[in-house]
mmCIF file of C-alpha atoms in Angstrom:
data_model
loop_
_atom_site.group_PDB
_atom_site.id
_atom_site.type_symbol
_atom_site.label_atom_id
_atom_site.label_comp_id
_atom_site.label_asym_id
_atom_site.label_seq_id
_atom_site.Cartn_x
_atom_site.Cartn_y
_atom_site.Cartn_z
ATOM 1 C CA MET A 1 61.395 -20.639 90.405
ATOM 2 C CA SER A 2 64.203 -19.662 92.776
ATOM 3 C CA ILE A 3 67.838 -20.618 92.231
ATOM 4 C CA ASP A 4 67.605 -23.101 95.103
ATOM 5 C CA GLN A 5 64.436 -24.673 93.713
ATOM 6 C CA GLY A 6 65.903 -24.939 90.262
ATOM 7 C CA ALA A 7 69.016 -26.598 91.557
ATOM 8 C CA GLU A 8 66.984 -29.060 93.608
ATOM 9 C CA LYS A 9 65.068 -30.129 90.517
ATOM 10 C CA GLY A 10 68.277 -30.637 88.535
ATOM 11 C CA VAL A 11 67.298 -27.872 86.165
ATOM 12 C CA GLU A 12 70.714 -27.722 84.620
ATOM 13 C CA LYS A 13 70.681 -30.934 82.653
ATOM 14 C CA GLY A 14 74.250 -30.385 81.487
ATOM 15 C CA VAL A 15 75.718 -30.153 84.985
ATOM 16 C CA ASP A 16 78.787 -32.392 85.313
ATOM 17 C CA HIS A 17 80.388 -32.567 88.738
ATOM 18 C CA ARG A 18 83.825 -32.996 87.143
ATOM 19 C CA ARG A 19 83.586 -29.702 85.284
ATOM 20 C CA LEU A 20 81.820 -27.810 88.064
ATOM 21 C CA GLY A 21 84.096 -29.270 90.721
ATOM 22 C CA ARG A 22 87.107 -27.840 88.949
ATOM 23 C CA GLU A 23 85.441 -24.500 88.229
ATOM 24 C CA LEU A 24 84.463 -24.100 91.890
ATOM 25 C CA GLU A 25 87.903 -25.388 92.980
ATOM 26 C CA LEU A 26 86.480 -28.233 95.019
ATOM 27 C CA PHE A 27 88.736 -31.060 93.807
ATOM 28 C CA ASP A 28 91.020 -32.073 90.994
ATOM 29 C CA THR A 29 93.204 -34.906 89.760
ATOM 30 C CA ASP A 30 96.787 -35.112 88.523
ATOM 31 C CA PRO A 31 98.479 -37.866 86.467
ATOM 32 C CA LEU A 32 101.439 -37.728 88.845
ATOM 33 C CA ILE A 33 99.194 -38.786 91.753
ATOM 34 C CA GLY A 34 97.321 -41.277 89.583
ATOM 35 C CA ALA A 35 93.989 -41.926 87.910
ATOM 36 C CA GLY A 36 91.069 -42.469 90.275
ATOM 37 C CA LEU A 37 92.851 -40.662 93.105
ATOM 38 C CA PRO A 38 91.325 -37.150 93.341
ATOM 39 C CA TYR A 39 92.639 -34.608 95.798
ATOM 40 C CA TRP A 40 90.446 -32.162 97.694
ATOM 41 C CA LEU A 41 91.074 -28.425 97.510
ATOM 42 C CA PRO A 42 90.191 -26.199 100.496
ATOM 43 C CA ASP A 43 86.575 -25.474 99.457
ATOM 44 C CA GLY A 44 85.949 -29.103 98.600
ATOM 45 C CA ALA A 45 87.486 -30.180 101.884
ATOM 46 C CA VAL A 46 85.009 -27.884 103.695
ATOM 47 C CA VAL A 47 82.056 -29.578 101.968
ATOM 48 C CA ARG A 48 83.448 -33.017 102.739
ATOM 49 C CA HIS A 49 84.191 -32.168 106.340
ATOM 50 C CA ALA A 50 80.722 -30.679 106.926
ATOM 51 C CA LEU A 51 79.130 -33.831 105.479
ATOM 52 C CA GLU A 52 81.291 -36.112 107.558
ATOM 53 C CA GLU A 53 80.588 -34.168 110.768
ATOM 54 C CA TYR A 54 76.858 -34.271 110.072
ATOM 55 C CA VAL A 55 76.912 -38.037 109.644
ATOM 56 C CA ARG A 56 79.064 -38.630 112.729
ATOM 57 C CA GLU A 57 76.715 -36.562 114.882
ATOM 58 C CA ALA A 58 73.633 -38.234 113.463
ATOM 59 C CA GLU A 59 75.148 -41.620 114.162
ATOM 60 C CA ARG A 60 76.127 -40.614 117.690
ATOM 61 C CA ARG A 61 72.587 -39.568 118.427
ATOM 62 C CA ALA A 62 71.360 -42.859 117.042
ATOM 63 C CA GLY A 63 73.497 -44.829 119.464
ATOM 64 C CA TYR A 64 76.507 -45.624 117.329
ATOM 65 C CA ARG A 65 80.015 -45.622 118.751
ATOM 66 C CA HIS A 66 82.871 -44.659 116.434
ATOM 67 C CA VAL A 67 86.042 -46.621 115.886
ATOM 68 C CA TYR A 68 89.166 -46.489 113.693
ATOM 69 C CA SER A 69 90.674 -49.474 111.979
ATOM 70 C CA PRO A 70 93.711 -49.932 109.666
ATOM 71 C CA VAL A 71 93.379 -49.612 105.896
ATOM 72 C CA LEU A 72 95.562 -52.717 105.548
ATOM 73 C CA GLY A 73 94.879 -56.256 106.587
ATOM 74 C CA LYS A 74 96.513 -59.662 106.189
ATOM 75 C CA ARG A 75 95.371 -61.709 103.216
ATOM 76 C CA GLU A 76 94.098 -64.310 105.674
ATOM 77 C CA LEU A 77 91.556 -61.791 107.026
ATOM 78 C CA TYR A 78 89.930 -61.564 103.601
ATOM 79 C CA GLU A 79 90.150 -65.298 103.041
ATOM 80 C CA ILE A 80 88.087 -65.794 106.191
ATOM 81 C CA SER A 81 85.591 -63.075 105.260
ATOM 82 C CA GLY A 82 85.146 -64.466 101.749
ATOM 83 C CA HIS A 83 86.419 -61.387 99.918
ATOM 84 C CA TRP A 84 89.451 -63.236 98.590
ATOM 85 C CA ALA A 85 87.318 -65.989 97.033
ATOM 86 C CA HIS A 86 84.435 -63.834 95.784
ATOM 87 C CA TYR A 87 85.807 -60.288 95.362
ATOM 88 C CA GLN A 88 89.477 -60.722 94.461
ATOM 89 C CA ASP A 89 89.161 -59.138 91.021
ATOM 90 C CA ASP A 90 88.254 -55.802 92.646
ATOM 91 C CA MET A 91 91.140 -55.910 95.167
ATOM 92 C CA PHE A 92 94.669 -54.605 94.809
ATOM 93 C CA PRO A 93 97.381 -57.292 94.702
ATOM 94 C CA PRO A 94 98.872 -58.387 98.012
ATOM 95 C CA MET A 95 102.064 -56.764 99.321
ATOM 96 C CA ASP A 96 104.781 -58.977 100.797
ATOM 97 C CA VAL A 97 105.967 -57.544 104.089
ATOM 98 C CA GLY A 98 108.235 -59.543 106.380
ATOM 99 C CA GLY A 99 107.184 -62.819 104.900
ATOM 100 C CA GLU A 100 103.447 -62.070 105.213
ATOM 101 C CA GLN A 101 100.969 -60.827 102.614
ATOM 102 C CA PHE A 102 99.009 -57.636 103.293
ATOM 103 C CA VAL A 103 96.111 -56.241 101.265
ATOM 104 C CA LEU A 104 94.616 -52.773 100.965
ATOM 105 C CA ARG A 105 91.162 -53.407 102.322
ATOM 106 C CA PRO A 106 88.211 -53.476 99.914
ATOM 107 C CA SER A 107 85.707 -53.065 102.778
ATOM 108 C CA LEU A 108 85.601 -52.359 106.505
ATOM 109 C CA CYS A 109 83.359 -55.195 107.687
ATOM 110 C CA PRO A 110 86.093 -57.817 108.332
ATOM 111 C CA HIS A 111 87.914 -55.352 110.622
ATOM 112 C CA HIS A 112 84.756 -54.589 112.538
ATOM 113 C CA ALA A 113 83.972 -58.303 112.909
ATOM 114 C CA VAL A 114 87.433 -58.862 114.416
ATOM 115 C CA MET A 115 86.946 -55.891 116.723
ATOM 116 C CA PHE A 116 83.662 -57.354 117.983
ATOM 117 C CA ARG A 117 85.347 -60.702 118.492
ATOM 118 C CA SER A 118 88.135 -59.139 120.527
ATOM 119 C CA ARG A 119 85.900 -58.727 123.585
ATOM 120 C CA ALA A 120 83.296 -60.857 125.347
ATOM 121 C CA HIS A 121 79.747 -59.602 124.893
ATOM 122 C CA SER A 122 76.512 -60.125 126.784
ATOM 123 C CA TYR A 123 73.034 -59.997 125.218
ATOM 124 C CA ARG A 124 72.505 -56.917 127.369
ATOM 125 C CA GLU A 125 75.015 -55.012 125.166
ATOM 126 C CA LEU A 126 73.119 -55.711 121.997
ATOM 127 C CA PRO A 127 72.479 -54.127 119.643
ATOM 128 C CA LEU A 128 76.094 -52.993 119.519
ATOM 129 C CA ARG A 129 76.428 -50.293 116.824
ATOM 130 C CA MET A 130 79.937 -49.715 115.486
ATOM 131 C CA ALA A 131 80.577 -46.893 112.981
ATOM 132 C CA GLU A 132 83.608 -45.635 111.099
ATOM 133 C CA LEU A 133 84.327 -43.211 108.318
ATOM 134 C CA GLY A 134 87.303 -45.050 106.893
ATOM 135 C CA GLY A 135 89.335 -45.557 103.770
ATOM 136 C CA MET A 136 89.004 -48.536 101.480
ATOM 137 C CA PHE A 137 90.393 -49.341 98.076
ATOM 138 C CA ARG A 138 89.045 -50.782 94.867
ATOM 139 C CA SER A 139 91.192 -51.854 91.902
ATOM 140 C CA GLU A 140 88.986 -50.161 89.293
ATOM 141 C CA MET A 141 89.909 -50.379 85.622
ATOM 142 C CA SER A 142 91.186 -47.125 84.148
ATOM 143 C CA GLY A 143 88.401 -46.966 81.593
ATOM 144 C CA VAL A 144 85.639 -46.676 84.196
ATOM 145 C CA LEU A 145 87.295 -44.014 86.394
ATOM 146 C CA GLY A 146 85.737 -40.548 86.416
ATOM 147 C CA GLY A 147 85.707 -37.586 88.755
ATOM 148 C CA LEU A 148 84.456 -38.582 92.211
ATOM 149 C CA THR A 149 81.996 -41.222 91.179
ATOM 150 C CA ARG A 150 84.416 -44.041 90.350
ATOM 151 C CA VAL A 151 87.671 -43.828 92.292
ATOM 152 C CA ARG A 152 90.303 -46.172 93.621
ATOM 153 C CA ALA A 153 90.618 -44.735 97.128
ATOM 154 C CA ILE A 154 87.243 -44.312 98.873
ATOM 155 C CA GLY A 155 86.210 -42.607 102.113
ATOM 156 C CA LEU A 156 83.297 -44.785 103.223
ATOM 157 C CA ASN A 157 80.668 -43.857 105.807
ATOM 158 C CA ASP A 158 80.203 -47.375 107.094
ATOM 159 C CA ALA A 159 78.693 -49.048 110.164
ATOM 160 C CA HIS A 160 77.903 -52.519 111.471
ATOM 161 C CA VAL A 161 75.272 -53.395 113.978
ATOM 162 C CA PHE A 162 75.779 -56.671 115.890
ATOM 163 C CA CYS A 163 72.408 -57.763 117.223
ATOM 164 C CA THR A 164 70.086 -60.661 117.975
ATOM 165 C CA LEU A 165 67.794 -62.105 115.343
ATOM 166 C CA ASP A 166 64.826 -60.490 117.060
ATOM 167 C CA GLN A 167 66.485 -57.054 116.747
ATOM 168 C CA VAL A 168 67.458 -57.231 113.089
ATOM 169 C CA ALA A 169 64.285 -55.826 111.506
ATOM 170 C CA GLU A 170 64.135 -52.763 113.781
ATOM 171 C CA GLU A 171 67.842 -52.040 113.328
ATOM 172 C CA ALA A 172 67.503 -52.194 109.529
ATOM 173 C CA ALA A 173 64.396 -50.011 109.622
ATOM 174 C CA ALA A 174 66.179 -47.516 111.878
ATOM 175 C CA ALA A 175 69.039 -47.362 109.376
ATOM 176 C CA LEU A 176 66.567 -46.503 106.588
ATOM 177 C CA ARG A 177 65.109 -43.716 108.755
ATOM 178 C CA LEU A 178 68.595 -42.346 109.315
ATOM 179 C CA ILE A 179 69.201 -42.342 105.549
ATOM 180 C CA ARG A 180 65.941 -40.508 104.850
ATOM 181 C CA GLU A 181 66.755 -37.884 107.464
ATOM 182 C CA ALA A 182 70.198 -37.333 105.907
ATOM 183 C CA TYR A 183 68.710 -36.968 102.446
ATOM 184 C CA ALA A 184 66.260 -34.326 103.723
ATOM 185 C CA ALA A 185 69.153 -32.381 105.267
ATOM 186 C CA MET A 186 71.154 -32.619 102.034
ATOM 187 C CA GLY A 187 68.176 -31.536 99.991
ATOM 188 C CA ILE A 188 68.113 -34.659 97.821
ATOM 189 C CA GLU A 189 65.698 -37.491 97.256
ATOM 190 C CA ALA A 190 65.971 -41.188 96.601
ATOM 191 C CA ALA A 191 65.084 -42.108 93.013
ATOM 192 C CA ARG A 192 63.999 -45.576 94.143
ATOM 193 C CA TYR A 193 64.677 -48.337 96.647
ATOM 194 C CA ARG A 194 66.067 -51.550 95.231
ATOM 195 C CA LEU A 195 66.158 -54.957 96.895
ATOM 196 C CA SER A 196 69.343 -56.421 95.416
ATOM 197 C CA LEU A 197 69.390 -60.198 95.234
ATOM 198 C CA ALA A 198 71.870 -62.840 94.182
ATOM 199 C CA GLY A 199 72.209 -63.842 90.561
ATOM 200 C CA PRO A 200 73.531 -66.923 88.775
ATOM 201 C CA GLY A 201 77.179 -67.953 88.868
ATOM 202 C CA GLY A 202 79.826 -68.450 91.540
ATOM 203 C CA LYS A 203 80.006 -64.826 92.626
ATOM 204 C CA TYR A 204 77.941 -65.409 95.751
ATOM 205 C CA VAL A 205 78.350 -67.407 98.928
ATOM 206 C CA ASP A 206 76.568 -70.726 98.565
ATOM 207 C CA ALA A 207 74.259 -70.698 101.569
ATOM 208 C CA PRO A 208 70.638 -70.784 100.306
ATOM 209 C CA GLU A 209 69.059 -70.862 103.781
ATOM 210 C CA LYS A 210 70.933 -67.763 104.930
ATOM 211 C CA TRP A 211 70.070 -65.897 101.679
ATOM 212 C CA ALA A 212 66.373 -66.798 102.061
ATOM 213 C CA ARG A 213 66.230 -65.656 105.685
ATOM 214 C CA ALA A 214 68.030 -62.357 105.014
ATOM 215 C CA THR A 215 65.908 -61.636 101.929
ATOM 216 C CA ALA A 216 62.659 -62.242 103.819
ATOM 217 C CA LEU A 217 63.801 -59.894 106.617
ATOM 218 C CA LEU A 218 64.666 -57.112 104.165
ATOM 219 C CA ARG A 219 61.328 -57.452 102.390
ATOM 220 C CA GLU A 220 59.647 -57.177 105.792
ATOM 221 C CA VAL A 221 61.596 -54.011 106.591
ATOM 222 C CA LEU A 222 60.763 -52.342 103.277
ATOM 223 C CA VAL A 223 57.045 -53.118 103.611
ATOM 224 C CA ALA A 224 56.893 -52.021 107.270
ATOM 225 C CA SER A 225 58.716 -48.784 106.330
ATOM 226 C CA GLY A 226 56.090 -48.043 103.702
ATOM 227 C CA LEU A 227 58.645 -47.898 100.893
ATOM 228 C CA ARG A 228 57.927 -48.991 97.351
ATOM 229 C CA TYR A 229 60.786 -51.044 95.954
ATOM 230 C CA GLU A 230 61.926 -53.086 93.017
ATOM 231 C CA GLU A 231 63.878 -56.330 93.090
ATOM 232 C CA ALA A 232 67.022 -56.797 91.015
ATOM 233 C CA GLU A 233 68.910 -60.072 90.592
ATOM 234 C CA GLY A 234 72.670 -59.999 90.393
ATOM 235 C CA GLU A 235 73.129 -56.801 92.435
ATOM 236 C CA ALA A 236 73.619 -58.290 95.901
ATOM 237 C CA ALA A 237 76.803 -58.316 97.956
ATOM 238 C CA PHE A 238 78.614 -61.643 97.689
ATOM 239 C CA TYR A 239 77.602 -62.560 101.242
ATOM 240 C CA GLY A 240 73.966 -61.488 101.254
ATOM 241 C CA PRO A 241 71.089 -59.365 99.871
ATOM 242 C CA LYS A 242 70.863 -55.640 100.454
ATOM 243 C CA ILE A 243 68.644 -52.613 100.123
ATOM 244 C CA ASP A 244 70.226 -50.137 97.739
ATOM 245 C CA VAL A 245 69.038 -46.550 97.865
ATOM 246 C CA GLN A 246 69.352 -45.256 94.326
ATOM 247 C CA VAL A 247 69.885 -41.641 93.366
ATOM 248 C CA ALA A 248 69.711 -40.092 89.900
ATOM 249 C CA ASP A 249 71.894 -37.387 88.373
ATOM 250 C CA PRO A 250 70.403 -34.500 86.366
ATOM 251 C CA ALA A 251 70.585 -36.628 83.217
ATOM 252 C CA GLY A 252 68.633 -39.440 84.878
ATOM 253 C CA ARG A 253 71.542 -41.842 85.350
ATOM 254 C CA GLU A 254 71.220 -43.897 88.522
ATOM 255 C CA SER A 255 73.816 -44.918 91.072
ATOM 256 C CA THR A 256 73.734 -46.449 94.536
ATOM 257 C CA LEU A 257 74.454 -44.014 97.362
ATOM 258 C CA SER A 258 73.281 -45.738 100.564
ATOM 259 C CA THR A 259 72.810 -49.354 101.557
ATOM 260 C CA VAL A 260 71.339 -51.572 104.284
ATOM 261 C CA GLN A 261 72.387 -55.231 104.397
ATOM 262 C CA ILE A 262 71.664 -58.217 106.577
ATOM 263 C CA ASP A 263 74.546 -60.646 106.913
ATOM 264 C CA PHE A 264 74.468 -64.123 108.421
ATOM 265 C CA HIS A 265 77.717 -65.130 106.665
ATOM 266 C CA GLN A 266 80.515 -63.179 108.333
ATOM 267 C CA PRO A 267 79.387 -63.764 111.942
ATOM 268 C CA GLU A 268 79.740 -67.483 111.228
ATOM 269 C CA GLN A 269 83.058 -67.067 109.335
ATOM 270 C CA PHE A 270 84.603 -65.134 112.221
ATOM 271 C CA ASP A 271 82.923 -67.316 114.878
ATOM 272 C CA LEU A 272 81.239 -64.352 116.522
ATOM 273 C CA HIS A 273 79.111 -64.941 119.600
ATOM 274 C CA TYR A 274 77.524 -63.293 122.586
ATOM 275 C CA ILE A 275 76.362 -64.784 125.880
ATOM 276 C CA GLY A 276 72.598 -65.013 126.053
ATOM 277 C CA ALA A 277 70.233 -64.831 129.020
ATOM 278 C CA ASP A 278 70.552 -68.615 129.267
ATOM 279 C CA GLY A 279 74.321 -68.373 129.790
ATOM 280 C CA ALA A 280 75.020 -70.058 126.477
ATOM 281 C CA LYS A 281 76.815 -68.793 123.371
ATOM 282 C CA HIS A 282 74.667 -67.422 120.562
ATOM 283 C CA ARG A 283 75.530 -66.160 117.073
ATOM 284 C CA PRO A 284 74.836 -62.449 116.428
ATOM 285 C CA VAL A 285 73.590 -61.088 113.110
ATOM 286 C CA MET A 286 75.409 -58.275 111.343
ATOM 287 C CA VAL A 287 73.506 -55.379 109.817
ATOM 288 C CA HIS A 288 75.738 -53.433 107.395
ATOM 289 C CA ARG A 289 74.553 -49.909 106.702
ATOM 290 C CA SER A 290 75.877 -46.759 105.107
ATOM 291 C CA VAL A 291 74.035 -43.437 105.419
ATOM 292 C CA VAL A 292 75.805 -41.525 102.633
ATOM 293 C CA GLY A 293 78.006 -44.317 101.294
ATOM 294 C CA SER A 294 81.174 -43.175 99.572
ATOM 295 C CA VAL A 295 81.877 -39.572 100.532
ATOM 296 C CA GLU A 296 83.287 -39.019 97.043
ATOM 297 C CA ARG A 297 80.131 -40.235 95.342
ATOM 298 C CA ALA A 298 77.900 -38.311 97.772
ATOM 299 C CA VAL A 299 79.708 -35.015 97.081
ATOM 300 C CA ALA A 300 79.609 -35.688 93.321
ATOM 301 C CA HIS A 301 75.841 -36.100 93.553
ATOM 302 C CA LEU A 302 75.435 -32.973 95.700
ATOM 303 C CA VAL A 303 77.475 -30.909 93.242
ATOM 304 C CA GLU A 304 75.345 -31.975 90.328
ATOM 305 C CA HIS A 305 71.996 -31.921 92.155
ATOM 306 C CA HIS A 306 72.449 -28.422 93.547
ATOM 307 C CA ALA A 307 74.551 -27.125 90.643
ATOM 308 C CA GLY A 308 77.062 -25.869 93.236
ATOM 309 C CA ALA A 309 74.375 -24.020 95.277
ATOM 310 C CA PHE A 310 74.728 -26.226 98.362
ATOM 311 C CA PRO A 311 72.450 -26.019 101.405
ATOM 312 C CA ALA A 312 73.887 -23.365 103.736
ATOM 313 C CA TRP A 313 75.324 -25.875 106.224
ATOM 314 C CA LEU A 314 77.352 -27.476 103.401
ATOM 315 C CA ALA A 315 78.396 -24.349 101.506
ATOM 316 C CA PRO A 316 82.153 -23.617 101.486
ATOM 317 C CA VAL A 317 81.353 -19.942 102.142
ATOM 318 C CA GLN A 318 78.104 -19.361 103.989
ATOM 319 C CA LEU A 319 78.108 -15.552 104.190
ATOM 320 C CA ALA A 320 79.707 -13.066 101.821
ATOM 321 C CA VAL A 321 80.136 -9.702 103.538
ATOM 322 C CA LEU A 322 80.138 -6.884 100.959
ATOM 323 C CA PRO A 323 81.234 -3.421 102.109
ATOM 324 C CA VAL A 324 79.980 -0.845 99.641
ATOM 325 C CA SER A 325 83.230 1.143 99.883
ATOM 326 C CA ASP A 326 86.540 1.070 101.709
ATOM 327 C CA ASP A 327 84.940 3.187 104.434
ATOM 328 C CA GLU A 328 82.831 0.227 105.529
ATOM 329 C CA TYR A 329 85.601 -2.388 105.283
ATOM 330 C CA GLU A 330 86.373 -2.296 108.990
ATOM 331 C CA ALA A 331 82.765 -2.887 109.976
ATOM 332 C CA ALA A 332 82.519 -5.696 107.395
ATOM 333 C CA ALA A 333 85.671 -7.366 108.742
ATOM 334 C CA ALA A 334 84.353 -7.130 112.308
ATOM 335 C CA LEU A 335 81.098 -8.817 111.191
ATOM 336 C CA ALA A 336 83.040 -11.596 109.432
ATOM 337 C CA ASP A 337 85.118 -12.111 112.578
ATOM 338 C CA ARG A 338 81.912 -12.438 114.631
ATOM 339 C CA CYS A 339 80.639 -15.058 112.172
ATOM 340 C CA ALA A 340 83.860 -17.020 112.594
ATOM 341 C CA GLU A 341 83.547 -16.897 116.380
ATOM 342 C CA LEU A 342 80.119 -18.483 116.051
ATOM 343 C CA GLY A 343 81.385 -21.248 113.764
ATOM 344 C CA LEU A 344 80.110 -19.733 110.498
ATOM 345 C CA ARG A 345 82.189 -19.513 107.320
ATOM 346 C CA ALA A 346 82.253 -15.893 106.164
ATOM 347 C CA GLU A 347 84.426 -13.943 103.767
ATOM 348 C CA VAL A 348 84.757 -10.192 103.191
ATOM 349 C CA VAL A 349 84.549 -9.378 99.477
ATOM 350 C CA GLY A 350 85.805 -5.801 99.356
ATOM 351 C CA PRO A 351 85.714 -3.078 96.693
ATOM 352 C CA HIS A 352 89.066 -4.187 95.297
ATOM 353 C CA HIS A 353 87.163 -7.170 93.847
ATOM 354 C CA GLY A 354 85.071 -4.843 91.667
ATOM 355 C CA THR A 355 81.810 -3.002 91.725
ATOM 356 C CA LEU A 356 79.086 -4.035 94.171
ATOM 357 C CA GLY A 357 77.074 -5.550 91.313
ATOM 358 C CA ALA A 358 80.036 -7.576 90.096
ATOM 359 C CA ARG A 359 80.710 -8.806 93.622
ATOM 360 C CA VAL A 360 77.104 -9.838 94.106
ATOM 361 C CA ARG A 361 77.257 -11.813 90.867
ATOM 362 C CA SER A 362 80.548 -13.483 91.810
ATOM 363 C CA ALA A 363 78.979 -14.574 95.129
ATOM 364 C CA ARG A 364 75.863 -15.974 93.470
ATOM 365 C CA LEU A 365 76.365 -19.427 95.018
ATOM 366 C CA VAL A 366 76.897 -18.094 98.541
ATOM 367 C CA PRO A 367 73.676 -18.521 100.568
ATOM 368 C CA TYR A 368 73.804 -15.149 102.334
ATOM 369 C CA GLN A 369 75.202 -11.867 100.979
ATOM 370 C CA LEU A 370 75.424 -9.139 103.625
ATOM 371 C CA VAL A 371 75.771 -5.653 102.207
ATOM 372 C CA ILE A 372 77.267 -2.981 104.485
ATOM 373 C CA GLY A 373 76.779 0.601 103.419
ATOM 374 C CA SER A 374 77.454 3.754 105.424
ATOM 375 C CA LYS A 375 74.085 3.670 107.201
ATOM 376 C CA GLU A 376 74.400 -0.037 108.019
ATOM 377 C CA ALA A 377 77.951 0.475 109.348
ATOM 378 C CA ALA A 378 76.832 3.371 111.537
ATOM 379 C CA ASP A 379 73.802 1.579 112.952
ATOM 380 C CA GLY A 380 75.229 -1.964 113.281
ATOM 381 C CA LEU A 381 72.949 -3.324 110.547
ATOM 382 C CA ALA A 382 73.332 -5.435 107.427
ATOM 383 C CA SER A 383 71.192 -5.580 104.268
ATOM 384 C CA VAL A 384 70.650 -9.183 103.302
ATOM 385 C CA ARG A 385 70.374 -10.694 99.858
ATOM 386 C CA LEU A 386 69.500 -14.382 99.860
ATOM 387 C CA ARG A 387 70.941 -16.611 97.166
ATOM 388 C CA ASP A 388 67.479 -17.288 95.766
ATOM 389 C CA GLY A 389 67.051 -13.592 94.893
ATOM 390 C CA ARG A 390 65.071 -12.475 97.942
ATOM 391 C CA ARG A 391 66.072 -9.353 99.842
ATOM 392 C CA LEU A 392 65.462 -8.743 103.511
ATOM 393 C CA ASP A 393 64.995 -5.436 105.254
ATOM 394 C CA PRO A 394 68.167 -4.327 107.066
ATOM 395 C CA LEU A 395 68.571 -6.305 110.263
ATOM 396 C CA PRO A 396 70.802 -5.800 113.336
ATOM 397 C CA ALA A 397 73.998 -7.655 112.412
ATOM 398 C CA ALA A 398 74.075 -9.598 115.691
ATOM 399 C CA GLU A 399 70.489 -10.790 115.254
ATOM 400 C CA LEU A 400 71.097 -11.733 111.653
ATOM 401 C CA VAL A 401 74.170 -13.824 112.417
ATOM 402 C CA GLU A 402 72.352 -15.660 115.216
ATOM 403 C CA ARG A 403 69.452 -16.447 112.860
ATOM 404 C CA VAL A 404 71.816 -17.845 110.244
ATOM 405 C CA ARG A 405 73.670 -19.840 112.857
ATOM 406 C CA GLY A 406 70.400 -21.415 113.958
ATOM 407 C CA LEU A 407 69.445 -22.396 110.443
ATOM 408 C CA VAL A 408 72.886 -23.873 109.791
ATOM 409 C CA ALA A 409 72.853 -25.782 113.075
ATOM 410 C CA ALA A 410 69.443 -27.219 112.171
ATOM 411 C CA HIS A 411 70.809 -28.335 108.774
ATOM 412 C CA ALA A 412 67.937 -26.462 107.154
ATOM 413 C CA VAL A 413 67.591 -26.556 103.384
ATOM 414 C CA ASP A 414 65.499 -23.351 103.311
ATOM 415 C CA LEU A 415 67.594 -20.192 103.539
ATOM 416 C CA TRP A 416 65.167 -18.297 105.758
ATOM 417 C CA ASP A 417 62.528 -19.398 108.212
ATOM 418 C CA GLU A 418 59.901 -16.787 107.362
ATOM 419 C CA PRO A 419 58.785 -14.908 104.233
ATOM 420 C CA ALA A 420 61.216 -12.197 103.232
#
């Protein structure tokens, strides 16, 4: 089994993203900043940025348009949405500013509903797909905070589709396809799909007809998508049922990474409408969907799942260039510069870092190790060691870099596209 294959199967049962994240200098925390508020170090920021850019581009291709909205909102906004009545325990206390109360937002959907409402819309514009990678805040108790999985400040990959009732099923199914494509690119798999339903108590909006209609639609989508699923009471959002895509860590513990929700509640609360073909006002339906969910939780899962050996497109350093001696350093530096020009992340690991063997071992998580000896430097070649232990015959450096660039651009999980 290769290193990549072992990582994909979670072979290291003791992998903890908190420990590995610190060892790899991806992120850390400090009491002075506060519990549940991790900061991202340069290598971790690279992983996060690559993931965010992948999602934005995937959404753009799928017809989403990106927006920005404030991380604060007036208390009244969340009273209208229902968060204040049903979700207040998870929100930070209001701040009094100029005689008004403002709240750090616990979700992005009320902002997007207001943005939809701010312009008149025709049925010809629907479905209108609005996406944002924005910050939100949860007042988590100190005892449940840990690493990147439970935090108080969250970067959420979120989107809301405003559509007609006839379009809802296809939009939800398309969101599930987008999620599966992203998981394939990240080299991960869903542990199971869960249809999360309301439970007893006053936690949920009291609108039985809306719940029944949304639940029936989500069941239809899951069946049509050919996905096996389980139903779970008490796991729904307060305003409606949802499909939760569950992932499991190497120890088998499950968490929700991605979601698809159908919402009849907030369009009514915010009095959203569009003008139909008949010239009359009609109520849109909101489809909430998140491809990778919380960026923090997604990176935590990737760290543990791959044991730090990320797919090449996500790796902080994609190519380690190893000159055998100082005589080849100039050629190695020129090759690293060429990689940078092509958008690849390369570092020269010279002899001052130790013997060649020691440098190869220190770069064990880097997808591509390019060894430059005297012959390679003279002939414009590079000897390639893949992270999974395979070695390639020396290749022209220019050809090699173009091949790697193609694999990275394709978000390939495999390190090479033919047998080595």
